[in-house]
PDB file of C-alpha atoms in Angstrom:
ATOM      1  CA  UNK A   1      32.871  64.979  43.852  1.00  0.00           C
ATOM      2  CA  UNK A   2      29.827  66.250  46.093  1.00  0.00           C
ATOM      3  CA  UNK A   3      26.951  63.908  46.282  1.00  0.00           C
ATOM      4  CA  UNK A   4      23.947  65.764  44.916  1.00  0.00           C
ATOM      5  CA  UNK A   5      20.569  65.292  45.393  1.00  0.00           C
ATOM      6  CA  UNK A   6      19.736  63.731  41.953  1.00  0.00           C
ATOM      7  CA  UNK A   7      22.770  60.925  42.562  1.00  0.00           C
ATOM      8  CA  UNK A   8      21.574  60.442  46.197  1.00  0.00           C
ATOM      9  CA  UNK A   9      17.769  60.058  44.605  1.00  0.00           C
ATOM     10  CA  UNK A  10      19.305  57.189  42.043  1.00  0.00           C
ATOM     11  CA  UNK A  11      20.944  55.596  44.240  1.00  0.00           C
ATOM     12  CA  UNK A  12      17.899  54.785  46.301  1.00  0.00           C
ATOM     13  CA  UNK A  13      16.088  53.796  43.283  1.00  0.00           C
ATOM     14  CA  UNK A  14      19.065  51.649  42.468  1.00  0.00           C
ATOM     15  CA  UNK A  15      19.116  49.760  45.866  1.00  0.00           C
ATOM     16  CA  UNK A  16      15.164  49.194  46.051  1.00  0.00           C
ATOM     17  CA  UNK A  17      15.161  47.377  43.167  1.00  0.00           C
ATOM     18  CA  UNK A  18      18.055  45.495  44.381  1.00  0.00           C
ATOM     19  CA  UNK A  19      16.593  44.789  47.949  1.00  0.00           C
ATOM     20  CA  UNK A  20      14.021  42.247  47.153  1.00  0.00           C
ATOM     21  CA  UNK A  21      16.741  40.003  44.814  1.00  0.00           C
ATOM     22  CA  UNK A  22      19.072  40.146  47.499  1.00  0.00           C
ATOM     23  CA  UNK A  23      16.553  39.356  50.421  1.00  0.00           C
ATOM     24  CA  UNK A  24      15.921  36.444  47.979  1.00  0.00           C
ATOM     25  CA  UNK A  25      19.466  35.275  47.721  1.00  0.00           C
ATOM     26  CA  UNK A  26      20.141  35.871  51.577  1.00  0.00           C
ATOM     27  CA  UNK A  27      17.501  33.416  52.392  1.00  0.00           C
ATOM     28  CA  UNK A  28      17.859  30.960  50.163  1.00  0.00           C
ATOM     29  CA  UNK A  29      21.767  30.810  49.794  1.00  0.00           C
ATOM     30  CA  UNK A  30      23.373  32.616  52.375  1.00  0.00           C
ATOM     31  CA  UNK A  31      21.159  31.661  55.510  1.00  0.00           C
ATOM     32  CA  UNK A  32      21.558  27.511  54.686  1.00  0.00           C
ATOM     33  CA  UNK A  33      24.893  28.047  53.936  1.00  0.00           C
ATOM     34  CA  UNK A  34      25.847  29.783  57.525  1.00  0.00           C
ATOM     35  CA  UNK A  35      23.129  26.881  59.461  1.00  0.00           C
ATOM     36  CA  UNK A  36      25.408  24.369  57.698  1.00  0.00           C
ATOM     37  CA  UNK A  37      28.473  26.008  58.920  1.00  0.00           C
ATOM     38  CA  UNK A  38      27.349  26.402  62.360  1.00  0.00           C
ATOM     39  CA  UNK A  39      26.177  22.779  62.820  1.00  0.00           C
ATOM     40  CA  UNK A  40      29.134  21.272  61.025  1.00  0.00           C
ATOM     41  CA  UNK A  41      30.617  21.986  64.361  1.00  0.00           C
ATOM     42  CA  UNK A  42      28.117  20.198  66.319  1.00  0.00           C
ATOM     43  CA  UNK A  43      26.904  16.914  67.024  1.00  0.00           C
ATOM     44  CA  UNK A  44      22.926  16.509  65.330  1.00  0.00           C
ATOM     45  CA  UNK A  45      20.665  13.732  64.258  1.00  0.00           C
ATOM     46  CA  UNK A  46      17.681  13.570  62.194  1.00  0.00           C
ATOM     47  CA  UNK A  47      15.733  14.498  65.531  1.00  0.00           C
ATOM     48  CA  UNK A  48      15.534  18.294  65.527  1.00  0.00           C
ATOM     49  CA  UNK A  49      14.218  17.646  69.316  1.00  0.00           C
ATOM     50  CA  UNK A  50      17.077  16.691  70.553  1.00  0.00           C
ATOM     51  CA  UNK A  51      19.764  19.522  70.964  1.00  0.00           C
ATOM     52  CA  UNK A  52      22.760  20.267  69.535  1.00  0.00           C
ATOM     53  CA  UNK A  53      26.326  19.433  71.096  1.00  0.00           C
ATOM     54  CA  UNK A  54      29.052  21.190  70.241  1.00  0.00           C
ATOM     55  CA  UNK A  55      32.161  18.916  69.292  1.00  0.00           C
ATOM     56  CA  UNK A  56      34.363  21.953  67.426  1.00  0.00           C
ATOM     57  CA  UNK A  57      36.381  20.268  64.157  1.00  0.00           C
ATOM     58  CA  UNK A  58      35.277  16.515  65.383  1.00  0.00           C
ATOM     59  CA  UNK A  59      33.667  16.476  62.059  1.00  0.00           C
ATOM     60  CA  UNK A  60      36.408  17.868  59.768  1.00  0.00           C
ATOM     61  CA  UNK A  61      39.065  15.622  61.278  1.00  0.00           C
ATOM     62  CA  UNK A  62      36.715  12.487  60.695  1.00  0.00           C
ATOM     63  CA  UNK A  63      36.395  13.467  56.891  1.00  0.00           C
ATOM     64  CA  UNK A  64      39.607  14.350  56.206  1.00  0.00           C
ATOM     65  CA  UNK A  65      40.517  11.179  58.009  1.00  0.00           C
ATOM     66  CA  UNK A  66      38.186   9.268  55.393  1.00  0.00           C
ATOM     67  CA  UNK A  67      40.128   7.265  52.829  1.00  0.00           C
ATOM     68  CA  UNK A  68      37.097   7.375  50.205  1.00  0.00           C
ATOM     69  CA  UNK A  69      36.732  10.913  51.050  1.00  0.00           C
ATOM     70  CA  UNK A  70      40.489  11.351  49.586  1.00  0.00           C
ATOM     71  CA  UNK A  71      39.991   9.200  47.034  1.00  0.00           C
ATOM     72  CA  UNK A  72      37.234  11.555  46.277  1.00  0.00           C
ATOM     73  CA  UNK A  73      38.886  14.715  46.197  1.00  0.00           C
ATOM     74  CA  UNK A  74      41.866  13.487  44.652  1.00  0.00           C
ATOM     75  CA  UNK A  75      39.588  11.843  41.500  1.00  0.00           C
ATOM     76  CA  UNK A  76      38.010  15.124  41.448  1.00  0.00           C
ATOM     77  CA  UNK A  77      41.028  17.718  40.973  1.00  0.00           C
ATOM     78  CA  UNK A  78      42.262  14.814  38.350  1.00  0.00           C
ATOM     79  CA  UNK A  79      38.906  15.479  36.276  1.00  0.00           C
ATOM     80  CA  UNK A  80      39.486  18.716  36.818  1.00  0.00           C
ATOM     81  CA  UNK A  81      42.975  19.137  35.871  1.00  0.00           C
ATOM     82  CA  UNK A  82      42.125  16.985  32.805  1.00  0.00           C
ATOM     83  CA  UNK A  83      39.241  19.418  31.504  1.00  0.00           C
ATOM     84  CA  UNK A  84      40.168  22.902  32.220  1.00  0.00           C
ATOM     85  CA  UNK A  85      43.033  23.157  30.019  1.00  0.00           C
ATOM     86  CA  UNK A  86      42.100  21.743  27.516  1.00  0.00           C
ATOM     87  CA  UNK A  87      38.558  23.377  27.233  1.00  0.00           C
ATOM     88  CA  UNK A  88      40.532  26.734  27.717  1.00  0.00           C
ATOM     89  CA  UNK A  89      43.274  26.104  24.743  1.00  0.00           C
ATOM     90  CA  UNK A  90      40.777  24.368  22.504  1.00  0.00           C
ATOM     91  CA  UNK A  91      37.637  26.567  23.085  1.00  0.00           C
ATOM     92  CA  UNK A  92      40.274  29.911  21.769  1.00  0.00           C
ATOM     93  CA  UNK A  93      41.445  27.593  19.029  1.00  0.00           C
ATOM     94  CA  UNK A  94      38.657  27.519  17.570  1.00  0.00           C
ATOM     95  CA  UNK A  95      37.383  31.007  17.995  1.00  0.00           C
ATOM     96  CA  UNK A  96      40.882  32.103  16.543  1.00  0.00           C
ATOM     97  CA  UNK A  97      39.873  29.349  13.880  1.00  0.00           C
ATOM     98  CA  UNK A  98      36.598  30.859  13.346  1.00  0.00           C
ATOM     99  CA  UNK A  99      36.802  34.160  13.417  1.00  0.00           C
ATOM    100  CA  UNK A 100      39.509  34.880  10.662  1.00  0.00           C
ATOM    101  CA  UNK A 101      36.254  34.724   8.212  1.00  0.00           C
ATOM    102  CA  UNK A 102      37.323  31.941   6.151  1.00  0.00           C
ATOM    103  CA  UNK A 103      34.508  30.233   3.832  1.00  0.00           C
ATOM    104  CA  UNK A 104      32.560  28.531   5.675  1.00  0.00           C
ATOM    105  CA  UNK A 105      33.225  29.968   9.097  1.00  0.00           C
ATOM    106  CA  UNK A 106      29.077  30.266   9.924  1.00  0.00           C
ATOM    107  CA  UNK A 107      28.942  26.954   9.114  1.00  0.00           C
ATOM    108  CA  UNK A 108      31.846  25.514  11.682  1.00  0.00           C
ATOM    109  CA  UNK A 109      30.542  28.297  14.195  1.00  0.00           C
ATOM    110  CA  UNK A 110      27.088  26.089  14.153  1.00  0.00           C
ATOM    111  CA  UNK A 111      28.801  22.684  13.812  1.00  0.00           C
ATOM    112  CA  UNK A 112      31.111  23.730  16.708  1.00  0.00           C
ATOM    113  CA  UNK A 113      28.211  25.100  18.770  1.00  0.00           C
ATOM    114  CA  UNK A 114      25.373  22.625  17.671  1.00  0.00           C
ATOM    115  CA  UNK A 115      26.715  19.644  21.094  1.00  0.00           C
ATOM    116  CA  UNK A 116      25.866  22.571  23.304  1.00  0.00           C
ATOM    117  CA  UNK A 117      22.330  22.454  22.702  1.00  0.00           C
ATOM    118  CA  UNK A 118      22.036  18.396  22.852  1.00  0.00           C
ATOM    119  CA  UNK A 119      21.110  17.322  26.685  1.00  0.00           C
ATOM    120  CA  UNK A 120      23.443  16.275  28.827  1.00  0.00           C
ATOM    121  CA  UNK A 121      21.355  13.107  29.188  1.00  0.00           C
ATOM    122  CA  UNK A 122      21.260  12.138  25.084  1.00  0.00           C
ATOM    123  CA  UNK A 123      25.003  12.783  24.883  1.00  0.00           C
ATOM    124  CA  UNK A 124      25.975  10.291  28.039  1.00  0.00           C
ATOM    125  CA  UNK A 125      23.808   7.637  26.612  1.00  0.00           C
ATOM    126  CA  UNK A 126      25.460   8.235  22.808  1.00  0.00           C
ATOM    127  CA  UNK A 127      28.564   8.307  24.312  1.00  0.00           C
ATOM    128  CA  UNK A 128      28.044   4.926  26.138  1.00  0.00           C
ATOM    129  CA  UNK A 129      26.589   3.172  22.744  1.00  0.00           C
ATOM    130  CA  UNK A 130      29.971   4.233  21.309  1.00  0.00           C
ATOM    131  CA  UNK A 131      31.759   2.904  23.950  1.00  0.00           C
ATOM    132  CA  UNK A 132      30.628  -0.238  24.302  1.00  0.00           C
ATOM    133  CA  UNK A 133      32.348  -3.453  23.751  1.00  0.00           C
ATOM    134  CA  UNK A 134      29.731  -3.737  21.056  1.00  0.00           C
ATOM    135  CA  UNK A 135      29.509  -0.010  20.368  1.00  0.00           C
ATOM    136  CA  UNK A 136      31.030   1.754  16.807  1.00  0.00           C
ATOM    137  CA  UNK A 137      34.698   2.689  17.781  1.00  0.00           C
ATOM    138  CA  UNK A 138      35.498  -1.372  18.531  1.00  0.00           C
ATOM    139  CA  UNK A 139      33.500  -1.848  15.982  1.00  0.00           C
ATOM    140  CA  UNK A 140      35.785   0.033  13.501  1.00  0.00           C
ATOM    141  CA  UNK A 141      38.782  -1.169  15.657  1.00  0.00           C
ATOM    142  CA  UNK A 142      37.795  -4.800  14.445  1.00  0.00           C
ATOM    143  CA  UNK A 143      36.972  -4.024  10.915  1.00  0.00           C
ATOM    144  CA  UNK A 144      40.653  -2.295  10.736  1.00  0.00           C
ATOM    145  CA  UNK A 145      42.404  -4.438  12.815  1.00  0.00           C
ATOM    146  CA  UNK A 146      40.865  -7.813  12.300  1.00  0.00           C
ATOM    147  CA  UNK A 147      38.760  -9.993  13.804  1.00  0.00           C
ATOM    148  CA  UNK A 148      41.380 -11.031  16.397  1.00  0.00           C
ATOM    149  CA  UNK A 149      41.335  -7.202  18.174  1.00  0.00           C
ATOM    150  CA  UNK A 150      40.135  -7.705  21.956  1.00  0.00           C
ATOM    151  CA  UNK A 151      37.270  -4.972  21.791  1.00  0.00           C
ATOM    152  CA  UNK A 152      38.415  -2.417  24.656  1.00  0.00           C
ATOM    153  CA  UNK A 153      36.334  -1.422  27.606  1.00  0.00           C
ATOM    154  CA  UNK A 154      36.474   2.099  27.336  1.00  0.00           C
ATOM    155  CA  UNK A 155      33.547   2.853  30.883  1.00  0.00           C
ATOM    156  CA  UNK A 156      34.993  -0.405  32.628  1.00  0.00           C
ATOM    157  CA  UNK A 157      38.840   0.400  32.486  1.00  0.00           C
ATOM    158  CA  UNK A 158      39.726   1.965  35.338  1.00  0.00           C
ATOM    159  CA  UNK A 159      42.579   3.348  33.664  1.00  0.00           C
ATOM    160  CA  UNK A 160      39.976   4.923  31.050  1.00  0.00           C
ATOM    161  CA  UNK A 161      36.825   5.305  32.669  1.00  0.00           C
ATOM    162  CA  UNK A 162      37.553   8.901  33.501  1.00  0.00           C
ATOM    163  CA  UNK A 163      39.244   9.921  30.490  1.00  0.00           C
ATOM    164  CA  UNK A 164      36.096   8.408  28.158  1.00  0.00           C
ATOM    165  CA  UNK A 165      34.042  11.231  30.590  1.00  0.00           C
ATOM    166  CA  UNK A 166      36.260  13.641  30.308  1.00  0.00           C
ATOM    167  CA  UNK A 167      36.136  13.448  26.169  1.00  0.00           C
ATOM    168  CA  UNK A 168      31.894  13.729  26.495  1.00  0.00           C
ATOM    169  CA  UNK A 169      32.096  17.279  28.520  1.00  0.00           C
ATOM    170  CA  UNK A 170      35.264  18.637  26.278  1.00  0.00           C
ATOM    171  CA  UNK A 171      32.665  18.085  23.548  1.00  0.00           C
ATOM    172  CA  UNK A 172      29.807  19.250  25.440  1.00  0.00           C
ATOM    173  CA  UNK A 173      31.588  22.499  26.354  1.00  0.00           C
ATOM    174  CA  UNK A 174      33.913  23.659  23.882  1.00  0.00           C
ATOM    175  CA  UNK A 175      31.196  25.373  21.331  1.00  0.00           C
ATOM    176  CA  UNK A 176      29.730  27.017  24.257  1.00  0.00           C
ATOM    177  CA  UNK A 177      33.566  28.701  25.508  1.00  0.00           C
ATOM    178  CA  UNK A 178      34.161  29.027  22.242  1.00  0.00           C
ATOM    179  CA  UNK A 179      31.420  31.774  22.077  1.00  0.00           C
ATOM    180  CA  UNK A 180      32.591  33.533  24.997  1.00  0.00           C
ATOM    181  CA  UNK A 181      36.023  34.102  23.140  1.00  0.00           C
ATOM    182  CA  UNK A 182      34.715  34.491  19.823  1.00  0.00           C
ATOM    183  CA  UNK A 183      32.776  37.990  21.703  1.00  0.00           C
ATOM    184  CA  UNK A 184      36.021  39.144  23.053  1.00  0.00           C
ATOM    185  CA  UNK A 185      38.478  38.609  19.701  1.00  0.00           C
ATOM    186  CA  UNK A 186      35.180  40.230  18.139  1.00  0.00           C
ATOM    187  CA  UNK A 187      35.759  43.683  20.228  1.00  0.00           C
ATOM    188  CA  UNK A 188      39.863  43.832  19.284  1.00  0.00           C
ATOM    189  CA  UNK A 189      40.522  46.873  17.291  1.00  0.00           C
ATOM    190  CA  UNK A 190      41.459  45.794  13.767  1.00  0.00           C
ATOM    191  CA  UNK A 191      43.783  48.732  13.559  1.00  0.00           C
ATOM    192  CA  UNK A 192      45.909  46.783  16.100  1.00  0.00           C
ATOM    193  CA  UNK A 193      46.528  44.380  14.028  1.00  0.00           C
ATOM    194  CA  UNK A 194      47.134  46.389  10.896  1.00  0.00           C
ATOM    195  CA  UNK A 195      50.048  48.472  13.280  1.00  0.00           C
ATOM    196  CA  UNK A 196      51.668  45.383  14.056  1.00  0.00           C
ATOM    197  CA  UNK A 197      51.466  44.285  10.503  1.00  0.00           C
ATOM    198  CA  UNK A 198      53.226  48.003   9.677  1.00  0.00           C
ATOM    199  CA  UNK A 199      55.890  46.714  12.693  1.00  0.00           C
ATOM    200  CA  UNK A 200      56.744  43.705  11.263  1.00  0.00           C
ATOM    201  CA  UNK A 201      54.605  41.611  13.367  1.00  0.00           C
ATOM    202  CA  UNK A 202      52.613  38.820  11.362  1.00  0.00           C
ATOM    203  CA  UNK A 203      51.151  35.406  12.018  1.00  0.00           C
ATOM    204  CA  UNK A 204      51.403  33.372  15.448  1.00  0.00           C
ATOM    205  CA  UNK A 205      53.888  36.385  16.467  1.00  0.00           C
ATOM    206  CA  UNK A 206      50.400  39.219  16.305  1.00  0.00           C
ATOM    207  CA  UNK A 207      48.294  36.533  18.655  1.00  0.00           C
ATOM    208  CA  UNK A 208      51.510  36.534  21.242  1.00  0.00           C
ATOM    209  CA  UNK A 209      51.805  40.139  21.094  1.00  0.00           C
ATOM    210  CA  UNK A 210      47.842  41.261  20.649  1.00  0.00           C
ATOM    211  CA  UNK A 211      45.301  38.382  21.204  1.00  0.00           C
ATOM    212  CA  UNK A 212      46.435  36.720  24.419  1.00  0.00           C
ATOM    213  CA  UNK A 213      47.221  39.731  26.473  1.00  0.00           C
ATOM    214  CA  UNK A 214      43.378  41.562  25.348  1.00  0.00           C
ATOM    215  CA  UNK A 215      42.052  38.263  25.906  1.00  0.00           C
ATOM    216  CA  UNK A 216      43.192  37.350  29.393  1.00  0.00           C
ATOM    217  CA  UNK A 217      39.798  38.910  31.315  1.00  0.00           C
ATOM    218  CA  UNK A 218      38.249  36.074  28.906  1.00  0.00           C
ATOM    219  CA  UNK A 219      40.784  33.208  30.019  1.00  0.00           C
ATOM    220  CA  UNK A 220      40.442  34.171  33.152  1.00  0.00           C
ATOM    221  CA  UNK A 221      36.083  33.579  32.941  1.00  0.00           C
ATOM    222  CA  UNK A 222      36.313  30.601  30.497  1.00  0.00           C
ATOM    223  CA  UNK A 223      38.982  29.125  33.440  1.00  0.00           C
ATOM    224  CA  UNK A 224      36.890  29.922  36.364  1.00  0.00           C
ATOM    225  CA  UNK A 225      32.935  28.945  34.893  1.00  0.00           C
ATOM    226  CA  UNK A 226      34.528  25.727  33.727  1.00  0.00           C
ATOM    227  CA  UNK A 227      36.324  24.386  36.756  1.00  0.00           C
ATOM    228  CA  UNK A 228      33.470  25.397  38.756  1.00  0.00           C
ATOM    229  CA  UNK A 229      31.406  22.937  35.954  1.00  0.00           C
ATOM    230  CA  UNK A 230      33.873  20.261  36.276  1.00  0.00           C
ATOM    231  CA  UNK A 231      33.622  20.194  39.900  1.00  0.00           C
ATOM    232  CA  UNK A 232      29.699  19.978  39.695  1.00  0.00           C
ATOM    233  CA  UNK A 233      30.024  17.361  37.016  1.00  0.00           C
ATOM    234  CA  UNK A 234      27.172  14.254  37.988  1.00  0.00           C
ATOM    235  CA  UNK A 235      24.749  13.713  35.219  1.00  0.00           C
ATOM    236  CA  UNK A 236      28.024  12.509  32.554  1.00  0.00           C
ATOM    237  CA  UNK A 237      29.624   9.848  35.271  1.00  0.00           C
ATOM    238  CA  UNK A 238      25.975   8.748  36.769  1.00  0.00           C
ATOM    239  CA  UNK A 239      24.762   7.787  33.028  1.00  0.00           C
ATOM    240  CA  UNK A 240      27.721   6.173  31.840  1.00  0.00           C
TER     241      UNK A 240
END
């Protein structure tokens, strides 16, 4: 198709306003980010008089070298792995859940949603009152298993430190992804449905044949904004 004067004219218009955000974003994200590659392969100190020395992958060897940097890496992919999935499969649960219009259904859209707007901050320190030695779940652990149960310590396990934070950002976040699929099973077609009902296609089978597949752009988001949130994860494991 020719390029006419009226495209060429909004395309301009289109790229001006466009200039200053990206000018914006070059500066403040992708100029660090290239300084911090480029010295990563040199040797610098917090004296920006004296000059840099060039020591190539010195650095990268000496972190990957770093047993607590491993032990790093490897206890983050663990949270990670322990999140995603189940924020992904429980998030479209209940959008599936909500959106078949049950009675009700406004009110467990705002239940599920209502942890998403609590801070971060009240949540960790809730979360640590109830999992204290002292806290409500021993305390309903004692009063239905007697007065000789050992209370269990849920943030100094190491066993279950990182599952107890892992439980306070599936609650944080599964309201919020829940949303995100609840737009997308929203904009199916009901006349889909109602042909597969005509095929012979009913319950679980319509969600296997109809659902997932229309819905995979939205697995594919929800699975991508929450790993890179699980990765960034501080506030939950600093407070508790």
């Amino acid at each position: 198709m020719p390029v006419t004067a009226e495209m060429l004219r909004r395309s301009l218009v289109a790229w001006a306003f466009l200039l200053p955000a990206l000018v914006l974003i070059s500066l403040s994200v992708l100029v660090p980010a290239l300084m911090a590659l480029l010295m990563s392969f040199t040797a610098s100190g917090l004296d920006v008089s004296e000059p840099l020395r060039f020591i190539g992958l010195a650095n990268l060897q000496r972190l990957l070298l770093d047993p607590m940097v491993r032990r790093v890496l490897f206890t983050t992919f663990l949270y990670l792995f322990g999140v995603v999935p189940p924020i992904v499969l429980g998030s479209l649960a209940l959008a599936v859940l909500v959106n078949r219009g049950l009675p009700g259904s406004h009110l467990m859209r705002g239940a599920f949603y209502t942890p998403v707007l609590v801070s971060i901050v009240v949540a960790a320190i809730a979360f640590r009152w109830l999992y204290a030695e002292n806290g409500l779940i021993n305390g309903w652990l004692i009063a239905l298993l007697g007065p000789s149960f050992t209370p269990i310590g849920f943030l100094t396990s190491p066993q279950l430190a990182l599952p107890a934070v892992m439980v306070v950002t599936l609650w944080k976040g599964l309201g919020y992804y829940m949303v995100i699929f609840l737009a997308g099973l929203q904009g199916i077609p009901k006349e889909l449905y109602e042909a597969a009902e005509l095929d012979g296609s009913e319950g679980w089978r319509q969600h296997v044949d109809i659902t997932l597949p229309l819905l995979r752009p939205y697995v594919s988001l929800v699975a991508v904004v929450s790993s890179i949130a699980a990765t960034k994860v501080f506030e939950e494991v600093f407070l508790m």
